PDB file of C-alpha atoms in Angstrom:
ATOM      1  CA  UNK A   1    -105.579 -23.937 -96.959  1.00 92.00           C
ATOM      2  CA  UNK A   2    -102.506 -26.033 -96.316  1.00 95.00           C
ATOM      3  CA  UNK A   3    -102.556 -29.260 -94.356  1.00 97.00           C
ATOM      4  CA  UNK A   4     -99.453 -30.514 -92.562  1.00 97.00           C
ATOM      5  CA  UNK A   5     -98.877 -33.979 -91.181  1.00 96.00           C
ATOM      6  CA  UNK A   6     -95.791 -34.798 -89.114  1.00 96.00           C
ATOM      7  CA  UNK A   7     -94.447 -38.277 -88.559  1.00 96.00           C
ATOM      8  CA  UNK A   8     -91.336 -40.019 -87.339  1.00 97.00           C
ATOM      9  CA  UNK A   9     -91.342 -39.256 -83.651  1.00 96.00           C
ATOM     10  CA  UNK A  10     -90.578 -41.845 -81.014  1.00 97.00           C
ATOM     11  CA  UNK A  11     -88.585 -42.897 -77.996  1.00 98.00           C
ATOM     12  CA  UNK A  12     -84.815 -43.016 -78.441  1.00 97.00           C
ATOM     13  CA  UNK A  13     -81.734 -43.015 -76.274  1.00 98.00           C
ATOM     14  CA  UNK A  14     -79.296 -40.161 -75.861  1.00 98.00           C
ATOM     15  CA  UNK A  15     -76.883 -40.090 -78.786  1.00 97.00           C
ATOM     16  CA  UNK A  16     -79.343 -41.683 -81.200  1.00 98.00           C
ATOM     17  CA  UNK A  17     -80.665 -40.141 -84.386  1.00 98.00           C
ATOM     18  CA  UNK A  18     -84.191 -39.587 -85.619  1.00 98.00           C
ATOM     19  CA  UNK A  19     -85.750 -38.112 -88.744  1.00 98.00           C
ATOM     20  CA  UNK A  20     -89.062 -36.324 -88.663  1.00 98.00           C
ATOM     21  CA  UNK A  21     -91.156 -35.768 -91.765  1.00 98.00           C
ATOM     22  CA  UNK A  22     -93.729 -33.113 -92.511  1.00 97.00           C
ATOM     23  CA  UNK A  23     -95.943 -33.730 -95.521  1.00 97.00           C
ATOM     24  CA  UNK A  24     -97.775 -30.721 -96.923  1.00 96.00           C
ATOM     25  CA  UNK A  25    -100.930 -30.873 -98.991  1.00 95.00           C
ATOM     26  CA  UNK A  26    -103.529 -28.468-100.264  1.00 93.00           C
ATOM     27  CA  UNK A  27    -102.480 -25.048-101.552  1.00 92.00           C
ATOM     28  CA  UNK A  28     -98.764 -25.779-101.334  1.00 90.00           C
ATOM     29  CA  UNK A  29     -98.001 -23.241-104.067  1.00 90.00           C
ATOM     30  CA  UNK A  30     -98.812 -20.557-101.500  1.00 91.00           C
ATOM     31  CA  UNK A  31     -96.021 -21.653 -99.149  1.00 92.00           C
ATOM     32  CA  UNK A  32     -93.024 -19.389 -98.781  1.00 93.00           C
ATOM     33  CA  UNK A  33     -91.238 -21.217 -96.002  1.00 95.00           C
ATOM     34  CA  UNK A  34     -91.499 -24.079 -93.557  1.00 96.00           C
ATOM     35  CA  UNK A  35     -90.438 -24.118 -89.955  1.00 97.00           C
ATOM     36  CA  UNK A  36     -89.899 -26.645 -87.211  1.00 98.00           C
ATOM     37  CA  UNK A  37     -90.779 -25.799 -83.637  1.00 98.00           C
ATOM     38  CA  UNK A  38     -90.853 -27.769 -80.413  1.00 98.00           C
ATOM     39  CA  UNK A  39     -92.538 -27.545 -77.063  1.00 98.00           C
ATOM     40  CA  UNK A  40     -91.321 -29.343 -73.977  1.00 96.00           C
ATOM     41  CA  UNK A  41     -93.597 -29.952 -70.977  1.00 92.00           C
ATOM     42  CA  UNK A  42     -94.047 -26.791 -68.971  1.00 94.00           C
ATOM     43  CA  UNK A  43     -92.132 -24.681 -71.471  1.00 96.00           C
ATOM     44  CA  UNK A  44     -93.058 -22.317 -74.237  1.00 97.00           C
ATOM     45  CA  UNK A  45     -92.858 -23.365 -77.846  1.00 97.00           C
ATOM     46  CA  UNK A  46     -89.470 -22.596 -79.337  1.00 97.00           C
ATOM     47  CA  UNK A  47     -88.082 -22.217 -82.814  1.00 98.00           C
ATOM     48  CA  UNK A  48     -85.901 -25.076 -84.049  1.00 98.00           C
ATOM     49  CA  UNK A  49     -85.187 -24.192 -87.652  1.00 98.00           C
ATOM     50  CA  UNK A  50     -86.646 -23.199 -90.991  1.00 97.00           C
ATOM     51  CA  UNK A  51     -86.220 -23.649 -94.702  1.00 96.00           C
ATOM     52  CA  UNK A  52     -87.388 -21.650 -97.660  1.00 94.00           C
ATOM     53  CA  UNK A  53     -89.817 -23.532 -99.818  1.00 89.00           C
ATOM     54  CA  UNK A  54     -88.196 -22.637-103.109  1.00 83.00           C
ATOM     55  CA  UNK A  55     -84.519 -22.151-102.535  1.00 70.00           C
ATOM     56  CA  UNK A  56     -83.797 -24.493 -99.678  1.00 75.00           C
ATOM     57  CA  UNK A  57     -82.037 -21.877 -97.563  1.00 94.00           C
ATOM     58  CA  UNK A  58     -81.953 -22.904 -93.902  1.00 96.00           C
ATOM     59  CA  UNK A  59     -81.618 -21.308 -90.504  1.00 96.00           C
ATOM     60  CA  UNK A  60     -81.333 -22.965 -87.077  1.00 97.00           C
ATOM     61  CA  UNK A  61     -81.580 -22.212 -83.400  1.00 97.00           C
ATOM     62  CA  UNK A  62     -78.202 -22.198 -81.683  1.00 97.00           C
ATOM     63  CA  UNK A  63     -79.246 -25.085 -79.455  1.00 95.00           C
ATOM     64  CA  UNK A  64     -79.571 -27.470 -82.401  1.00 97.00           C
ATOM     65  CA  UNK A  65     -77.108 -26.048 -84.892  1.00 95.00           C
ATOM     66  CA  UNK A  66     -74.626 -28.711 -86.089  1.00 93.00           C
ATOM     67  CA  UNK A  67     -76.893 -31.512 -84.836  1.00 97.00           C
ATOM     68  CA  UNK A  68     -80.133 -30.889 -86.734  1.00 98.00           C
ATOM     69  CA  UNK A  69     -80.571 -30.525 -90.482  1.00 97.00           C
ATOM     70  CA  UNK A  70     -83.688 -29.454 -92.365  1.00 97.00           C
ATOM     71  CA  UNK A  71     -84.202 -30.511 -95.954  1.00 95.00           C
ATOM     72  CA  UNK A  72     -87.053 -30.726 -98.396  1.00 94.00           C
ATOM     73  CA  UNK A  73     -88.251 -32.930-101.202  1.00 93.00           C
ATOM     74  CA  UNK A  74     -90.131 -30.666-103.576  1.00 88.00           C
ATOM     75  CA  UNK A  75     -91.588 -33.554-105.546  1.00 91.00           C
ATOM     76  CA  UNK A  76     -93.153 -34.973-102.398  1.00 94.00           C
ATOM     77  CA  UNK A  77     -94.015 -31.622-100.794  1.00 94.00           C
ATOM     78  CA  UNK A  78     -92.258 -32.922 -97.728  1.00 96.00           C
ATOM     79  CA  UNK A  79     -89.836 -31.315 -95.323  1.00 96.00           C
ATOM     80  CA  UNK A  80     -87.544 -33.318 -93.079  1.00 97.00           C
ATOM     81  CA  UNK A  81     -85.845 -32.672 -89.771  1.00 98.00           C
ATOM     82  CA  UNK A  82     -82.828 -34.900 -89.355  1.00 98.00           C
ATOM     83  CA  UNK A  83     -81.742 -34.973 -85.729  1.00 98.00           C
ATOM     84  CA  UNK A  84     -78.365 -36.350 -84.714  1.00 98.00           C
ATOM     85  CA  UNK A  85     -76.798 -36.921 -81.315  1.00 97.00           C
ATOM     86  CA  UNK A  86     -80.069 -36.405 -79.530  1.00 98.00           C
ATOM     87  CA  UNK A  87     -80.020 -35.231 -75.940  1.00 97.00           C
ATOM     88  CA  UNK A  88     -82.614 -35.581 -73.170  1.00 97.00           C
ATOM     89  CA  UNK A  89     -83.236 -31.836 -73.430  1.00 96.00           C
ATOM     90  CA  UNK A  90     -84.444 -32.385 -76.998  1.00 97.00           C
ATOM     91  CA  UNK A  91     -87.488 -34.156 -75.581  1.00 97.00           C
ATOM     92  CA  UNK A  92     -90.561 -32.285 -76.797  1.00 98.00           C
ATOM     93  CA  UNK A  93     -93.496 -32.324 -79.132  1.00 98.00           C
ATOM     94  CA  UNK A  94     -92.195 -31.245 -82.511  1.00 98.00           C
ATOM     95  CA  UNK A  95     -94.376 -29.242 -84.863  1.00 98.00           C
ATOM     96  CA  UNK A  96     -93.924 -28.201 -88.434  1.00 98.00           C
ATOM     97  CA  UNK A  97     -95.470 -25.006 -89.706  1.00 98.00           C
ATOM     98  CA  UNK A  98     -95.964 -23.307 -93.050  1.00 97.00           C
ATOM     99  CA  UNK A  99     -95.710 -19.628 -93.829  1.00 96.00           C
ATOM    100  CA  UNK A 100     -97.671 -18.367 -96.846  1.00 94.00           C
ATOM    101  CA  UNK A 101     -96.238 -15.740 -99.190  1.00 92.00           C
ATOM    102  CA  UNK A 102     -98.828 -13.235 -98.016  1.00 88.00           C
ATOM    103  CA  UNK A 103     -98.180 -13.607 -94.296  1.00 89.00           C
ATOM    104  CA  UNK A 104     -95.308 -12.775 -91.978  1.00 89.00           C
ATOM    105  CA  UNK A 105     -96.263 -15.407 -89.451  1.00 93.00           C
ATOM    106  CA  UNK A 106     -96.620 -19.155 -89.750  1.00 96.00           C
ATOM    107  CA  UNK A 107    -100.286 -19.708 -90.515  1.00 96.00           C
ATOM    108  CA  UNK A 108    -100.553 -23.468 -90.794  1.00 97.00           C
ATOM    109  CA  UNK A 109     -99.480 -26.005 -88.197  1.00 98.00           C
ATOM    110  CA  UNK A 110     -99.283 -29.751 -87.995  1.00 97.00           C
ATOM    111  CA  UNK A 111    -100.607 -31.826 -85.130  1.00 97.00           C
ATOM    112  CA  UNK A 112     -97.169 -32.467 -83.676  1.00 97.00           C
ATOM    113  CA  UNK A 113     -95.128 -35.586 -83.075  1.00 97.00           C
ATOM    114  CA  UNK A 114     -93.606 -36.619 -79.757  1.00 98.00           C
ATOM    115  CA  UNK A 115     -89.861 -37.088 -79.450  1.00 98.00           C
ATOM    116  CA  UNK A 116     -88.606 -38.535 -76.191  1.00 98.00           C
ATOM    117  CA  UNK A 117     -84.899 -38.931 -75.515  1.00 98.00           C
ATOM    118  CA  UNK A 118     -83.921 -41.073 -72.554  1.00 97.00           C
ATOM    119  CA  UNK A 119     -80.591 -40.687 -70.783  1.00 93.00           C
TER     120      UNK A 119
END
C-alpha cells in the first residue's frame, strides 16, 4: 500500500502562485509514476500532469502547460506541483495519485487539497 498526503492548497488571487506538495509513504518502491489531477465543482476530474518516479520525465495538460511545473524530491518521497499565474478557472480540489509498476491505472489517491483562485 502507498499513502499519499497533499498539502499547500489555499485561497489566492488571480495571478498569484501556489505550490502543492504530495508526500508518499508506505511501499514507495512500487511507484512507477505520480500524477496530479483536479476536480472543479460540477465537473469531472481532469488530468493536470504527471512525472515518472525514477527519471523525472513530465507531461502536462495543455490548459496548464507553461504555468504549472511538477517536480520531485526523491529523498523526501515528495512530489510538488508549482502553479504560476493562477486563474479563476484553476479553482478545484487537487489530488495526487500514484501508479504502481504493476498497474496501468493510478491505484493510490490522496485526500485532495482545495485551491481557490479569486478574480
